[in-house]
Amino acid sequence: MSAARPSSDPSHQDGAPLPDAALVWQTQSGHPEAFAPLLQRYEARLQWWTRDYFLSGGDRADVDQVARIAFWQAVQQYRVQDPAAQAFAVWVQVAVVRDLQDAVHTLRRRKRHAAERPLSLDAARKTTGTPSGAEAIAVLLDTVAAPDLSPEAVWIAQETVQDFWQALPTVLSSREWRVWQMWWQTQSIAETAHRLGLSYKFVDNALQRIRRKAQALWQFLSEESSSTQSVPQIARRFRRRTR
């Protein structure tokens, strides 16, 4: 399946809406701008699928944020070119609900143990197999959090997560984004390096840069009022601040 580089509106081509699979393919192929319209297309369905879930001590927004992270992981794992694959809408519903069920239990445990030492990219590197959805989401949340932020603090700062998730691709270089996507799929620096044709040291260094940028972006969003800003505006302000 081939996909042209997304235009200014990546969800449409020649005035017609692109199918889900095309946006998934573009996202997987290193065009992160295609993810935002795909997420927007599924926002209402995500809320419907997860309407019966709740978190002790939390609110509806907690579940929504976990569902969005599970949605992103489902996009990364969908086999676009497999003719036997389920339709994306079917696949993503099953994947999101399954991962949400696991993540709810995992994050409840993490919230009860806020002092637990966070996982790191180095810890994730030692993973020998493919983690479950809940484990991968936990790794992501730990990667987002700055070292001095407990899981409890990340949880409380829930309104920042969506802005962070949409802005992160815009502050990474195209190569860093490809490294992040491949590492997310493989959970292995060695395998990421092999698949991308890069050295182990290059990938390891890239992941360290990604972690630093992620931490800086999270801190920036935690300090700034970004609710009325677009993602490009957030990214521009972040770059000016970090020059």
Coordinates of C-alpha atoms in Angstrom, one line a residue:
M1 CA 0.0 0.0 0.0
S2 CA 1.4 3.4 -0.9
A3 CA 0.7 6.7 0.7
A4 CA 1.5 10.2 -0.4
R5 CA 3.0 12.6 2.1
P6 CA 0.1 14.2 4.0
S7 CA -1.0 17.7 2.8
S8 CA -1.9 20.6 5.0
D9 CA -5.1 18.6 5.8
P10 CA -3.8 15.0 6.2
S11 CA -7.3 13.6 6.7
H12 CA -8.3 14.5 3.1
Q13 CA -7.0 14.1 -0.4
D14 CA -8.4 15.9 -3.4
G15 CA -11.2 17.1 -1.1
A16 CA -12.3 13.6 -0.2
P17 CA -11.8 12.0 3.3
L18 CA -9.0 9.5 3.4
P19 CA -9.9 6.0 4.8
D20 CA -8.7 5.1 8.2
A21 CA -6.1 2.7 6.8
A22 CA -4.4 5.5 4.8
L23 CA -4.1 7.6 7.9
V24 CA -2.8 4.7 9.9
W25 CA -0.2 3.9 7.2
Q26 CA 0.9 7.5 7.1
T27 CA 1.4 7.6 10.9
Q28 CA 3.3 4.4 10.8
S29 CA 5.5 5.7 7.9
G30 CA 6.8 8.6 9.8
H31 CA 4.1 11.3 9.2
P32 CA 2.9 12.0 12.7
E33 CA 0.7 14.8 11.5
A34 CA -1.7 12.1 10.2
F35 CA -2.4 10.9 13.8
A36 CA -4.3 13.9 15.1
P37 CA -7.1 13.8 12.6
L38 CA -7.4 10.0 13.0
L39 CA -7.7 10.5 16.8
Q40 CA -10.3 13.2 16.3
R41 CA -12.2 10.9 14.0
Y42 CA -12.4 8.3 16.8
E43 CA -12.8 10.5 19.9
A44 CA -16.6 10.0 20.1
R45 CA -16.2 6.3 19.7
L46 CA -13.5 6.1 22.3
Q47 CA -15.7 7.7 24.8
W48 CA -18.6 5.4 23.9
W49 CA -16.4 2.2 24.1
T50 CA -15.1 3.3 27.5
R51 CA -18.3 4.7 29.0
D52 CA -18.6 2.0 31.6
Y53 CA -15.1 2.3 33.0
F54 CA -14.1 4.3 36.0
L55 CA -11.0 4.7 38.2
S56 CA -11.2 4.8 42.0
G57 CA -10.3 8.3 43.1
G58 CA -10.2 9.6 39.5
D59 CA -12.7 11.0 37.1
R60 CA -13.8 10.6 33.5
A61 CA -10.8 12.4 32.1
D62 CA -8.5 9.7 33.6
V63 CA -10.1 7.0 31.5
D64 CA -10.2 9.2 28.4
Q65 CA -6.4 9.8 28.6
V66 CA -5.6 6.1 29.0
A67 CA -7.9 5.3 26.1
R68 CA -6.1 7.8 23.9
I69 CA -2.8 6.2 24.7
A70 CA -4.2 2.7 24.0
F71 CA -5.6 4.1 20.7
W72 CA -2.1 5.3 19.7
Q73 CA -0.6 1.9 20.5
A74 CA -3.3 0.2 18.5
V75 CA -2.5 2.4 15.5
Q76 CA 1.1 1.4 15.7
Q77 CA 0.4 -2.3 15.9
Y78 CA -2.3 -2.5 13.2
R79 CA -1.1 -4.5 10.2
V80 CA -2.2 -2.3 7.3
Q81 CA -0.8 -4.4 4.5
D82 CA -2.1 -7.7 5.8
P83 CA -5.1 -8.7 3.6
A84 CA -6.4 -11.0 6.4
A85 CA -6.4 -8.2 9.0
Q86 CA -9.6 -7.0 10.5
A87 CA -11.1 -3.7 9.5
F88 CA -9.3 -1.0 11.5
A89 CA -12.5 0.1 13.3
V90 CA -13.0 -3.5 14.6
W91 CA -9.4 -4.0 15.5
V92 CA -9.0 -0.7 17.3
Q93 CA -12.2 -1.2 19.4
V94 CA -11.0 -4.7 20.6
A95 CA -7.4 -3.4 21.2
V96 CA -8.5 -0.3 23.1
V97 CA -11.0 -2.0 25.4
R98 CA -8.6 -4.8 26.1
D99 CA -5.7 -2.5 26.8
L100 CA -7.9 -0.2 28.9
Q101 CA -9.0 -3.1 31.1
D102 CA -5.4 -4.0 31.7
A103 CA -4.2 -0.5 32.1
V104 CA -7.0 0.4 34.6
H105 CA -5.8 -2.4 36.9
T106 CA -2.1 -1.5 36.3
L107 CA -2.4 2.2 36.9
R108 CA -4.6 1.6 40.0
R109 CA -1.7 -0.4 41.4
R110 CA 0.8 2.3 40.4
K111 CA -1.3 5.0 42.0
R112 CA -1.4 3.1 45.3
H113 CA 2.4 3.0 45.1
A114 CA 3.3 6.5 44.0
A115 CA 6.7 6.2 45.6
E116 CA 7.6 3.3 43.4
R117 CA 10.8 4.0 41.3
P118 CA 9.7 4.8 37.7
L119 CA 10.7 2.5 34.9
S120 CA 13.1 4.0 32.3
L121 CA 14.0 3.5 28.7
D122 CA 16.9 1.5 29.9
A123 CA 14.6 -0.8 31.9
A124 CA 12.4 -1.2 28.9
R125 CA 15.4 -2.1 26.8
K126 CA 15.9 -5.2 29.0
T127 CA 12.4 -6.5 28.0
T128 CA 12.8 -9.8 26.2
G129 CA 9.3 -10.1 24.8
T130 CA 6.6 -7.8 23.6
P131 CA 5.0 -6.1 26.6
S132 CA 1.2 -6.1 27.2
G133 CA -0.8 -3.0 26.4
A134 CA -0.8 -2.1 30.1
E135 CA 2.9 -2.6 30.5
A136 CA 3.6 -0.5 27.4
I137 CA 1.3 2.3 28.6
A138 CA 3.1 2.3 32.0
V139 CA 6.4 2.6 30.2
L140 CA 5.1 5.5 28.2
L141 CA 3.8 7.3 31.3
D142 CA 7.1 6.8 33.0
T143 CA 9.0 8.1 30.0
V144 CA 6.8 11.2 30.0
A145 CA 7.3 12.0 33.6
A146 CA 10.4 14.0 34.6
P147 CA 12.5 12.2 37.3
D148 CA 11.2 14.4 40.1
L149 CA 7.5 13.6 39.2
S150 CA 5.9 10.7 40.8
P151 CA 3.3 8.6 39.0
E152 CA 0.8 10.3 41.3
A153 CA 1.8 13.8 40.0
V154 CA 1.6 12.6 36.4
W155 CA -1.9 11.2 37.2
I156 CA -3.1 14.5 38.7
A157 CA -1.7 16.5 35.7
Q158 CA -4.1 14.6 33.4
E159 CA -5.2 17.7 31.4
T160 CA -1.6 18.0 30.1
V161 CA -1.4 14.5 28.5
Q162 CA -3.4 15.2 25.3
D163 CA -1.4 18.3 24.5
F164 CA 1.8 16.4 25.2
W165 CA 0.9 13.5 23.1
Q166 CA 0.0 15.7 20.1
A167 CA 2.9 18.0 20.5
L168 CA 5.7 15.4 21.0
P169 CA 6.0 14.4 17.3
T170 CA 6.5 18.1 16.3
V171 CA 9.4 18.6 18.7
L172 CA 11.3 15.5 17.6
S173 CA 13.3 15.3 14.5
S174 CA 12.0 13.0 11.7
R175 CA 14.7 10.4 12.6
E176 CA 14.0 10.6 16.3
W177 CA 10.4 10.0 15.5
R178 CA 11.2 6.9 13.4
V179 CA 13.5 5.6 16.2
W180 CA 10.7 6.2 18.8
Q181 CA 8.1 4.5 16.7
M182 CA 10.3 1.5 16.0
W183 CA 11.5 1.2 19.6
W184 CA 7.8 1.3 20.7
Q185 CA 7.1 -1.7 18.5
T186 CA 10.2 -3.7 19.4
Q187 CA 11.0 -2.6 23.0
S188 CA 14.6 -3.4 22.0
I189 CA 17.4 -1.0 21.1
A190 CA 19.2 -3.8 19.3
E191 CA 16.2 -4.7 17.2
T192 CA 15.4 -1.0 16.5
A193 CA 18.9 -0.5 15.3
H194 CA 18.8 -3.6 13.1
R195 CA 15.4 -2.7 11.5
L196 CA 16.4 0.9 10.8
G197 CA 20.0 0.2 9.7
L198 CA 21.5 2.3 12.4
S199 CA 24.1 1.5 15.1
Y200 CA 23.2 0.5 18.6
K201 CA 24.9 3.5 20.0
F202 CA 23.1 5.9 17.6
V203 CA 19.7 4.5 18.7
D204 CA 20.6 4.5 22.4
N205 CA 21.7 8.2 22.1
A206 CA 18.6 9.0 20.1
L207 CA 16.4 7.5 22.9
Q208 CA 18.2 9.6 25.5
R209 CA 17.6 12.7 23.4
I210 CA 13.9 11.8 23.0
R211 CA 13.6 11.2 26.8
R212 CA 15.2 14.6 27.5
K213 CA 12.9 16.4 25.0
A214 CA 9.9 14.5 26.4
Q215 CA 10.7 15.6 29.9
A216 CA 11.3 19.2 28.8
L217 CA 8.0 19.3 26.9
W218 CA 6.1 17.8 29.8
Q219 CA 7.6 20.3 32.2
F220 CA 6.8 23.1 29.7
L221 CA 3.2 22.0 29.4
S222 CA 2.8 21.6 33.1
E223 CA 3.9 25.2 33.7
E224 CA 2.2 26.8 30.7
S225 CA -1.6 27.3 30.1
S226 CA -2.0 25.6 26.8
S227 CA -5.7 24.8 26.7
T228 CA -6.5 27.6 24.3
Q229 CA -3.5 27.0 22.0
S230 CA -3.2 24.9 18.9
V231 CA -0.5 22.2 18.8
P232 CA 1.6 24.3 16.3
Q233 CA 1.4 27.2 18.7
I234 CA 2.5 25.0 21.6
A235 CA 5.4 23.6 19.6
R236 CA 6.6 27.1 18.5
R237 CA 6.6 28.4 22.1
F238 CA 8.4 25.3 23.3
R239 CA 11.1 25.7 20.7
R240 CA 11.6 29.4 21.5
R241 CA 11.9 28.6 25.2
T242 CA 14.4 25.7 24.7
R243 CA 16.7 27.5 22.2

